[in-house]
XYZ file of C-alpha atoms in Angstrom:
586
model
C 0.000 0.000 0.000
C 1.347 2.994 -0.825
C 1.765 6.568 1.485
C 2.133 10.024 1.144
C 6.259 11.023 1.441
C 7.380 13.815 3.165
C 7.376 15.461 -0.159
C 3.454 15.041 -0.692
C 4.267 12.219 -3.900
C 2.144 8.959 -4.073
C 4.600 6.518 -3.158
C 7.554 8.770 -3.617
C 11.207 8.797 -1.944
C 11.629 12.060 -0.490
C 14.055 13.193 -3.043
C 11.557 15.704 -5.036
C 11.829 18.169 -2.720
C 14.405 19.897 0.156
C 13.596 20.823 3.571
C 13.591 24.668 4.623
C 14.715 25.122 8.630
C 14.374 28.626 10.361
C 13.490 30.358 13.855
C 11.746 33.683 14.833
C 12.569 35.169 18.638
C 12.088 38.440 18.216
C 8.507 40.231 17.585
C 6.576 43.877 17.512
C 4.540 44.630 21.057
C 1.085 44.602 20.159
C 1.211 43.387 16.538
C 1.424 40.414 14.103
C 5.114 39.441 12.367
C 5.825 37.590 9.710
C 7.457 34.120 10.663
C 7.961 32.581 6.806
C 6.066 33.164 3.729
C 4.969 29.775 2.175
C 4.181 29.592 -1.509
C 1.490 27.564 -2.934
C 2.120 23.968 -2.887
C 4.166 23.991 -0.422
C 4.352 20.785 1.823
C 5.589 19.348 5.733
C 4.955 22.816 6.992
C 5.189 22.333 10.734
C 6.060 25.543 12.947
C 6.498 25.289 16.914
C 6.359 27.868 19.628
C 8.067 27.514 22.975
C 6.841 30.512 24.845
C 2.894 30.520 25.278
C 3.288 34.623 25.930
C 3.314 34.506 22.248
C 0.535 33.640 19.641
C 0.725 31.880 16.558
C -1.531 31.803 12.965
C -1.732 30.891 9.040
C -3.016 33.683 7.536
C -4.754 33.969 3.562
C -4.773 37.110 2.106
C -4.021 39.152 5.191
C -6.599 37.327 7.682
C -5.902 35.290 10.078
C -7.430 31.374 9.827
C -6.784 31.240 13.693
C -6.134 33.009 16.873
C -7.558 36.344 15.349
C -8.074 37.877 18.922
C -4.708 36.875 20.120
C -5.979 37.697 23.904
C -9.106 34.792 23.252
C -6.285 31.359 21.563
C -8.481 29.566 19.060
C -9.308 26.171 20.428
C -6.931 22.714 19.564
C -8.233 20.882 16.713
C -8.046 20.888 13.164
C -9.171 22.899 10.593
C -9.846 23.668 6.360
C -10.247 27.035 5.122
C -8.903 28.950 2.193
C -7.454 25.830 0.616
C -5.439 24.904 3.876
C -6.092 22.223 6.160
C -3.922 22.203 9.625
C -3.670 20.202 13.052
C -3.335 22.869 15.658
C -2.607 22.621 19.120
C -2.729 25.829 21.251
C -0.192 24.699 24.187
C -1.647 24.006 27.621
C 0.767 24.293 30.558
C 3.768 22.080 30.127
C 3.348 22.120 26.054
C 4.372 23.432 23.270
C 1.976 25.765 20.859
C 1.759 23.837 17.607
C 0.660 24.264 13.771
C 1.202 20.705 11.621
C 0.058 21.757 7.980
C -1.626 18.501 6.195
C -0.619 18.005 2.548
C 0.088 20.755 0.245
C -0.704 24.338 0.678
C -3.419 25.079 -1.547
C -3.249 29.004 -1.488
C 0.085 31.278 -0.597
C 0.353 31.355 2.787
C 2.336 33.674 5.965
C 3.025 32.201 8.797
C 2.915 34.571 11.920
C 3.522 35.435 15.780
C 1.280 37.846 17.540
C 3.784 39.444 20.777
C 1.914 40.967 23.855
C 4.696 43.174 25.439
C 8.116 44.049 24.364
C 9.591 42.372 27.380
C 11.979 39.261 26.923
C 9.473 36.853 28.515
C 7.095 37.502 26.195
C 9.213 36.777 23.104
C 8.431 34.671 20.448
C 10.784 31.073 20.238
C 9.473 29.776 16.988
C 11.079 27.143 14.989
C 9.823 26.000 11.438
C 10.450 23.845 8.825
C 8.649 23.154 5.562
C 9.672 21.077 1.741
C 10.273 23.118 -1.175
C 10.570 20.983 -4.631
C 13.609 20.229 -5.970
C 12.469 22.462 -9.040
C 12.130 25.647 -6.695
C 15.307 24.979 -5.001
C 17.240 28.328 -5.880
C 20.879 28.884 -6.771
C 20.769 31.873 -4.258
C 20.291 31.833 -0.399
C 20.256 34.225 2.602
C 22.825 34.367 5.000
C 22.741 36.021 8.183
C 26.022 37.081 10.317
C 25.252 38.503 14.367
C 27.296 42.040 15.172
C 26.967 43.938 18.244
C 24.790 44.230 20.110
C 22.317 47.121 19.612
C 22.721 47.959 23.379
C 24.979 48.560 26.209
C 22.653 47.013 28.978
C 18.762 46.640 29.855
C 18.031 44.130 27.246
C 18.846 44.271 23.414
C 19.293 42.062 19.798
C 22.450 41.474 18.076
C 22.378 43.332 14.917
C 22.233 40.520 11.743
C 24.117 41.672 8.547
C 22.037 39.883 5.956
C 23.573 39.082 2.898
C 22.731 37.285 -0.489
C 24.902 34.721 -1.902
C 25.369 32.041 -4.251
C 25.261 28.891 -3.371
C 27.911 27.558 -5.254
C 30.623 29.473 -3.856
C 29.027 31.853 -1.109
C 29.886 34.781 -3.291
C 27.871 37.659 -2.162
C 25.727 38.608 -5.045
C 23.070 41.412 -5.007
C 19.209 40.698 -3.065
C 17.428 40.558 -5.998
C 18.729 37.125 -6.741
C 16.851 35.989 -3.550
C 13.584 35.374 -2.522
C 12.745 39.307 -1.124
C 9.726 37.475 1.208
C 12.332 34.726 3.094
C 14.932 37.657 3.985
C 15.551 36.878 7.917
C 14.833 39.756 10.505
C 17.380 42.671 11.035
C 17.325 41.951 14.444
C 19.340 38.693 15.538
C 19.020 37.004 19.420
C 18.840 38.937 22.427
C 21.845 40.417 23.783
C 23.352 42.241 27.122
C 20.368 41.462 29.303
C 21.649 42.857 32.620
C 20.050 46.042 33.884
C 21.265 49.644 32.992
C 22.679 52.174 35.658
C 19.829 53.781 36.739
C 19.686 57.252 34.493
C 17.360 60.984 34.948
C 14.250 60.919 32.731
C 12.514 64.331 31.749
C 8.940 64.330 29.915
C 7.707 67.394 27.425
C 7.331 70.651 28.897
C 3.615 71.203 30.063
C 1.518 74.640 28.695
C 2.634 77.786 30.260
C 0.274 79.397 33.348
C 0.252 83.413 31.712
C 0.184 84.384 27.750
C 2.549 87.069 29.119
C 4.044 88.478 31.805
C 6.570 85.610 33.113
C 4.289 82.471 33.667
C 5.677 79.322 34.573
C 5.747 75.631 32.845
C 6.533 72.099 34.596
C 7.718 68.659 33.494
C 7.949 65.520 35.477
C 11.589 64.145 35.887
C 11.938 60.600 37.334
C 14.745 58.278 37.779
C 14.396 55.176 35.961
C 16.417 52.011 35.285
C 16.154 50.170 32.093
C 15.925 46.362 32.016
C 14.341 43.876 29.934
C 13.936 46.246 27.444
C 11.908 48.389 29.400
C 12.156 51.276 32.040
C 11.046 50.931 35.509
C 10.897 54.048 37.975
C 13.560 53.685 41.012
C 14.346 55.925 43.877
C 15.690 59.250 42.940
C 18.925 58.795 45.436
C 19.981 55.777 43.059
C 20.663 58.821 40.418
C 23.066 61.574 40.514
C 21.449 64.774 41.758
C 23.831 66.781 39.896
C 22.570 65.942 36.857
C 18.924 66.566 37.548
C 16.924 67.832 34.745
C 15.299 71.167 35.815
C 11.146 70.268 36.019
C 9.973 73.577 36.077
C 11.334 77.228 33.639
C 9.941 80.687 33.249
C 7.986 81.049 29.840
C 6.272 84.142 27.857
C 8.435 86.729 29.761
C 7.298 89.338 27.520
C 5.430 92.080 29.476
C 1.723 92.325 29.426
C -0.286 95.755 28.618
C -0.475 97.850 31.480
C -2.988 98.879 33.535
C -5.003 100.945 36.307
C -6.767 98.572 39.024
C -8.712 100.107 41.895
C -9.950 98.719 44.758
C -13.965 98.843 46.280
C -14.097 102.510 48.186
C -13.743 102.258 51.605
C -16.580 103.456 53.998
C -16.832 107.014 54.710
C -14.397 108.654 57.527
C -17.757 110.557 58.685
C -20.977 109.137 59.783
C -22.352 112.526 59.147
C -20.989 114.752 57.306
C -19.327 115.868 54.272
C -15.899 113.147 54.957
C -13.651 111.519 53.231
C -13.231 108.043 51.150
C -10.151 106.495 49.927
C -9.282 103.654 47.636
C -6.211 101.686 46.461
C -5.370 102.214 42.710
C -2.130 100.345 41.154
C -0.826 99.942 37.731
C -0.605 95.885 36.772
C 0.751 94.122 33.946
C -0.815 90.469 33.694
C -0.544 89.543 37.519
C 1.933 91.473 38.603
C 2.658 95.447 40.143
C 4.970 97.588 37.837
C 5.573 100.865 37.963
C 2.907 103.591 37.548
C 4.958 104.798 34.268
C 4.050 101.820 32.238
C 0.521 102.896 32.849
C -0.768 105.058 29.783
C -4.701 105.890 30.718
C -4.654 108.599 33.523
C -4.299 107.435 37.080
C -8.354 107.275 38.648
C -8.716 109.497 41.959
C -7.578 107.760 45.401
C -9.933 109.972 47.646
C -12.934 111.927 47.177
C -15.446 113.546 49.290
C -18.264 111.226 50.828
C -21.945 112.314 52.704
C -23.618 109.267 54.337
C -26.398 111.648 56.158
C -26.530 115.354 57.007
C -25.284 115.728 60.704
C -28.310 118.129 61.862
C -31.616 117.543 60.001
C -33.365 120.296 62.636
C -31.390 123.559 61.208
C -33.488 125.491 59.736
C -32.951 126.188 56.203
C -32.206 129.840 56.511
C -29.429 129.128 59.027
C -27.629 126.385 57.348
C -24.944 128.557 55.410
C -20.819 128.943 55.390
C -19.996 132.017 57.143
C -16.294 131.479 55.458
C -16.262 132.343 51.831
C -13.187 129.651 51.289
C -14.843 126.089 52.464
C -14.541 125.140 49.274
C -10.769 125.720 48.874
C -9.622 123.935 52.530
C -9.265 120.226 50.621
C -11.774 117.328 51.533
C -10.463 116.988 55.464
C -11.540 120.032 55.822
C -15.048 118.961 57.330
C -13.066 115.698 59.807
C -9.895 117.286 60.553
C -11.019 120.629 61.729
C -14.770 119.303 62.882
C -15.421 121.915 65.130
C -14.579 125.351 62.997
C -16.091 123.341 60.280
C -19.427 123.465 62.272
C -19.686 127.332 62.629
C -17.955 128.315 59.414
C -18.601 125.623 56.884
C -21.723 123.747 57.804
C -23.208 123.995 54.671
C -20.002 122.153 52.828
C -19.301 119.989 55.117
C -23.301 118.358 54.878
C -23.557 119.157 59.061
C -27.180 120.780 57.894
C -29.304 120.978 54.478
C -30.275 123.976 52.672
C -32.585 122.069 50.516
C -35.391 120.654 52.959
C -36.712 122.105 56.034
C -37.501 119.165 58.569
C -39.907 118.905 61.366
C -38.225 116.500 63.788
C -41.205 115.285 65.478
C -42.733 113.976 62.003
C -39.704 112.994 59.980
C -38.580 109.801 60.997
C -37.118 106.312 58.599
C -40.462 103.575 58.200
C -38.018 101.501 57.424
C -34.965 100.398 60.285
C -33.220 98.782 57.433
C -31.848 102.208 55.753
C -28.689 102.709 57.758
C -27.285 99.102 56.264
C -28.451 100.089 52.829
C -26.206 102.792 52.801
C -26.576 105.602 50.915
C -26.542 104.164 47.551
C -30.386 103.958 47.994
C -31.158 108.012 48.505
C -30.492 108.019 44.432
C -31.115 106.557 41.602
C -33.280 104.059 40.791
C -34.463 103.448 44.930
C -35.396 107.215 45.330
C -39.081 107.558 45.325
C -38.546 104.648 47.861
C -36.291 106.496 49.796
C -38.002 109.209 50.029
C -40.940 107.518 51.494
C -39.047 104.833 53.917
C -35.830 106.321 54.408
C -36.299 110.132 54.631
C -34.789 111.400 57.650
C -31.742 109.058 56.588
C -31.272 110.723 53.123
C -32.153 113.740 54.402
C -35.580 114.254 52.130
C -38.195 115.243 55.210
C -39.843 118.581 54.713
C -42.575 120.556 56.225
C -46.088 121.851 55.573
C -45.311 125.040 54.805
C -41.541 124.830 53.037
C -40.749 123.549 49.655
C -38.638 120.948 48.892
C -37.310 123.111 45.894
C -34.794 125.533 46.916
C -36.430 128.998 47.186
C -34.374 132.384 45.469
C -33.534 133.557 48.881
C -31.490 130.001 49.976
C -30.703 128.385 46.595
C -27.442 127.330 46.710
C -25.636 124.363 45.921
C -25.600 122.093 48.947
C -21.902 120.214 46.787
C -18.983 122.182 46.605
C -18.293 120.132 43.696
C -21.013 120.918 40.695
C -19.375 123.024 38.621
C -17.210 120.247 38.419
C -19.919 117.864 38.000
C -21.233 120.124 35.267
C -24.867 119.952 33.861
C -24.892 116.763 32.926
C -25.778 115.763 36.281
C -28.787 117.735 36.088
C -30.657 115.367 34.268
C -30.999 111.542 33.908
C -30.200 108.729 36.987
C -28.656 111.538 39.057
C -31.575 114.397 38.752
C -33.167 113.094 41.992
C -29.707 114.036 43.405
C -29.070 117.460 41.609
C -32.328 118.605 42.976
C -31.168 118.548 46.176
C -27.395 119.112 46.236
C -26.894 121.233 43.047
C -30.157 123.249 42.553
C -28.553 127.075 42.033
C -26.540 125.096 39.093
C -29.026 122.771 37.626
C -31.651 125.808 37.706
C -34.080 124.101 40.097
C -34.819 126.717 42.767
C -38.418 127.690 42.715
C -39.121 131.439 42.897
C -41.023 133.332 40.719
C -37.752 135.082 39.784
C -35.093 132.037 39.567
C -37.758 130.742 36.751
C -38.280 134.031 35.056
C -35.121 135.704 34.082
C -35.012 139.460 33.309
C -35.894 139.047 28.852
C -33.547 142.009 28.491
C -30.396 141.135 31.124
C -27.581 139.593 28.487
C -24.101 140.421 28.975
C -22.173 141.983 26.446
C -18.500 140.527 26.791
C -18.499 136.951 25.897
C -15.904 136.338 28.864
C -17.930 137.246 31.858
C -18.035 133.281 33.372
C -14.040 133.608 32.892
C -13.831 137.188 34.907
C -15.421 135.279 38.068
C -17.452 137.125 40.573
C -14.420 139.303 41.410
C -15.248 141.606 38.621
C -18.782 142.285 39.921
C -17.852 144.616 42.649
C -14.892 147.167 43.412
C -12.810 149.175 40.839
C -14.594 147.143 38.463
C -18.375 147.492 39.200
C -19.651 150.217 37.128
C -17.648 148.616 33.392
C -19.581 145.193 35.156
C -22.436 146.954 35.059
C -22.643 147.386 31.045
C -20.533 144.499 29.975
C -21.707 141.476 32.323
C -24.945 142.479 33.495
C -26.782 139.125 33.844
C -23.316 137.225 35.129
C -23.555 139.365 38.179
C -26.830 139.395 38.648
C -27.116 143.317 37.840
C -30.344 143.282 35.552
C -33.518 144.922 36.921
C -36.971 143.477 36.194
C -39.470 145.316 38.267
C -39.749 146.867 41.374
C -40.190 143.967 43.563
C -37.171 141.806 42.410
C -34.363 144.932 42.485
C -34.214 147.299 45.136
C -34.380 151.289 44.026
C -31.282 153.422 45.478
C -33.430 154.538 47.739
C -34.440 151.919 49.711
C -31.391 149.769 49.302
C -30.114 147.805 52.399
C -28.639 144.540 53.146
C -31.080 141.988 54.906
C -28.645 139.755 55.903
C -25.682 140.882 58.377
C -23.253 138.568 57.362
C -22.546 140.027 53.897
C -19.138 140.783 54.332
C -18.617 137.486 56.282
C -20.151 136.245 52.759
C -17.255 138.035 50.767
C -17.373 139.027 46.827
C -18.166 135.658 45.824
C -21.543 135.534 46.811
C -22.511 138.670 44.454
C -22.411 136.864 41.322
C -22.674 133.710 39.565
C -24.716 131.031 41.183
C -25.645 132.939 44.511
C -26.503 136.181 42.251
C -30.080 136.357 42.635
C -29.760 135.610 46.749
C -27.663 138.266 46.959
C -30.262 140.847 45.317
C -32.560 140.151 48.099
C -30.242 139.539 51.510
C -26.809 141.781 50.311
C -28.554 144.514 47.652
C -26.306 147.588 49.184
C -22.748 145.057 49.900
C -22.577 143.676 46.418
C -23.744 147.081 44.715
C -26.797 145.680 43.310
C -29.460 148.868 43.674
C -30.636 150.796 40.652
C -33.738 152.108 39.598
C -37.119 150.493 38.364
C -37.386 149.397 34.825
C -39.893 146.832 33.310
C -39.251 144.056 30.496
C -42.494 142.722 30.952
C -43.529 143.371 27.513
C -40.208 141.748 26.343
C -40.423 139.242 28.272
C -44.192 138.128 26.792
C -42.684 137.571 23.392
C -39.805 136.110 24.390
C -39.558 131.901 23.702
C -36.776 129.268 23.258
C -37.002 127.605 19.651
C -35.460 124.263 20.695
C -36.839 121.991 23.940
C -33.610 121.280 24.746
C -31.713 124.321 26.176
C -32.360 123.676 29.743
C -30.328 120.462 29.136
C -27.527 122.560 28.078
C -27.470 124.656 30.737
C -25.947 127.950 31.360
C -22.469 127.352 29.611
C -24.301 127.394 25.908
C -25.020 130.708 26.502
C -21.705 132.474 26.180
C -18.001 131.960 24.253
C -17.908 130.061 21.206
C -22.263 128.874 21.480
C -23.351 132.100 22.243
C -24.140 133.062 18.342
C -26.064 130.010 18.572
C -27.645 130.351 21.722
C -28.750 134.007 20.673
C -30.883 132.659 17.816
C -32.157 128.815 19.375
C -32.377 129.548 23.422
C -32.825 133.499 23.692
C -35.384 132.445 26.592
C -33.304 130.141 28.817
C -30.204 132.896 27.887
C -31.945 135.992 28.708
C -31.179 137.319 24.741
C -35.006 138.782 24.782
């Protein structure tokens, strides 16, 4: 009977074909390598692994017949796809992993080993062997020499110079004369396995904390050892410290844009009182304090003046005055620092009374006991109408049966020291509520028949009267006054009741010269026609613009919104011809 031979003939010798021998030990972590291609008819293909770590397979066209989830081994038996039937055994404990290839190969076939980690243990320790016919048997071969080793220490592979050569006479010939698919690895058997002196490790640089302004970047340094090709993290006194890798650098040191940063105000120095607030303002680039040079915008105010509640709501309106014509001019401590002059000579600046309500004590009192901790944020804006209900003696808004809230000719005066800085936009909008009562002489709100009707024909005649100051009102100058700024110092006459004749000219007030020049023009003007007529020169005869003053209207709604300062220097063409009324151009 006859069998199979080893070269798949019927009753054949063996000697139609040569045995191929090889070995694979090194692989790829994580992927499939090629053990031996195997052409098509192909026969005694047996391959054998030593170390279960690794996987082996047939694979047809790129897929794998077997073990296609390397972590998941196919089951032992045998099986027939693609034209190739194979024993396979997947090697239990004790045994080697096994693929026995039955007859011919009936397709081209690659034989590979699947490697878990790059570790030596996990290695592959294949050995093959397969027939080739005597009729493929090539003149050519490759031949493989080891070199060094392709490391010191921790684990490496001897490097393999692969040649091709002929057979004949092992001359070294070029590698197209052999078979491109059976060149052997690069990488020959393991080499210098003992483990490296342990060595500094530095990772990439993380992001930087600033854009600008000298931020700050970290790494992580370890000390590591390398063995079995691997590194494992040691102790850091095992490595020189020396030779340390920094782990953390300045980055982006270019400076940032500067600029101004103030602080919340603090409370006010007074609890009553015109006092004094301060904040803290510093010039920053990115994070950091610089120098107030490198700041461009200019530097915001560190103090200003502060009113939390008027010290004395029960002085009468009449008596709440500045007997000192300079309060304005002593700074903003004036009013904490020097309290008790303050009181007699400035206690209409420093807020210790309010010229703009007359209060009743026994009926003015807060509905609310809240309006202390609200501060006095709530006496404007958008809370005043409830203010003024719940929190009146607090904000200073209680008034009596018989007195205005409106400032009347005789006592309008600005209760702020500060609006002509304020100017008239303050006047109108979120912060009328508050003009009314601290800036009425400027904003025009005082309520007497002749704050509202201004003389028709009192215009001045030099353009530069606001720029003279009340000065020029009285003294050498009065009488050139007289013709060229008429209405800036309040000299016009309207009718009999609003100027006093020469006759019957006398100061009602006795503290005109306490008073001083300044209270004879400008915003005190028409209070000072009816308390210091004969001090600030202000008699003259009778004269009546009544008939003027009937024909006399503004063409635009908005003048009052301009205020006074439209009225004269480079608007007053304009003003002549739109806002004659609000002027006094009639």
């Amino acid at each position: 009977m006859y069998k199979f031979d080893k070269c798949g003939v019927c009753g054949g010798s063996n000697d139609t074909c040569v045995v191929k021998k090889g070995t694979k030990t090194q692989g790829e972590p994580q992927k499939w390598s090629t053990i031996i291609q195997l052409p098509r008819g192909t026969t005694g293909v047996q391959l054998r692994n030593k170390n279960r770590m690794a996987k082996m397979t047939l694979s047809v066209n790129g897929k794998p017949i077997i073990n296609e989830d390397p972590s998941m081994p196919s089951p032992s038996q045998t099986y027939s796809n693609d034209g190739v039937t194979f024993n396979y055994r997947k090697g239990e404990t004790g045994e080697d992993e096994v693929i026995d290839v039955v007859g011919a190969l009936g397709e081209d076939v690659e034989a590979q080993v699947f490697t878990f980690f790059a570790d030596q243990r996990f290695q592959p320790d294949v050995s093959y062997e397969y027939n080739v016919p005597v009729s493929d048997v090539r003149t050519y071969e490759w031949r493989t020499t080891n070199t060094d080793c392709n490391v010191q220490c921790g684990g490496g592979n001897y490097l393999v110079e692969i040649l091709c050569q002929r057979i004949s006479d092992n001359e070294a010939v070029e590698d197209k004369f052999c078979n491109i698919f059976h060149k052997p690895d690069s990488l020959g058997a393991p080499c210098n396995p003992q483990p490296c002196e342990p060595e500094w490790q530095a990772s990439e640089w993380g992001a930087c904390s600033k854009n600008c302004g000298s931020g700050s970047q970290t790494r992580q340094v370890n000390c590591v050892q390398k063995a079995n090709g691997g590194f494992t993290v040691v102790a850091e006194n095992q490595c020189p410290g020396d030779k340390k890798p920094a782990d953390n650098r300045v980055c982006n040191v270019l400076a940032c844009d500067a600029h101004w940063e103030t602080s919340s105000w603090s409370s006010c120095s007074m609890t009553c009182g015109r006092g004094v607030q301060s904040r803290q303002v510093k010039c920053v680039s990115g994070q950091s304090d610089v120098s107030e040079t490198n700041c461009k915008e200019t530097k915001p105010e560190t103090t200003q003046a502060c009113v939390v509640t008027v010290c004395d709501t029960n002085i009468a309106v009449s008596d709440c005055k500045d007997l000192s014509s300079d309060c304005g001019g002593y700074g903003l401590t004036l009013c904490s620092e020097y309290g008790d002059w303050a009181k007699t000579n400035c206690k209409l600046t420093c807020s210790f009374c309010s010229a703009s309500t007359s209060v009743v004590a026994s009926v003015c009192e807060d509905k609310s006991k809240d309006c202390t901790s609200y501060g006095t944020s709530v006496c404007t804006g958008e809370f005043a109408d409830w203010a003024s209900e719940n929190c009146a003696k607090f904000c200073g808004k209680c008034t009596s049966a018989v007195e205005s809230t409106t400032s009347s000719a005789s006592t309008c005066v600005d209760k702020s020291t500060d609006c002509a800085g304020y100017g008239q936009t303050v006047c109108t909008g979120e912060y009328a509520q508050w003009a009314s009562e601290n800036c009425a002489a400027l904003c025009g709100l005082c309520s007497s028949k002749e704050a509202q009707t201004p003389d028709a024909s009192c215009v001045d005649v030099s353009p530069d009267c606001s720029g003279y100051g009340a000065s020029i009102c009285q003294g050498e100058y009065a009488d050139w006054a007289k013709s060229n700024c008429a209405k800036h110092c309040g000299l016009c006459t309207s009718s009999a009741a609003s100027q006093p004749t020469a006759q019957s000219c006398t100061d009602v007030s006795s503290d005109c010269a306490a008073y001083g020049a300044s209270i004879c023009g400008g915003d005190y003007a028409d209070w000072a026609k009816a308390n210091c007529a004969n001090y600030c020169h202000l008699c003259n005869t009778v004269s009546d613009a009544s008939a003027a003053a009937s024909t006399c209207a503004d063409k635009i709604a908005d003048c009052v919104d301009y205020g006074q300062n439209v009225c004269t220097n480079e608007y007053a063409a304009w003003a002549k011809e739109n806002c004659q009324k609000m002027c006094g151009f009639c």
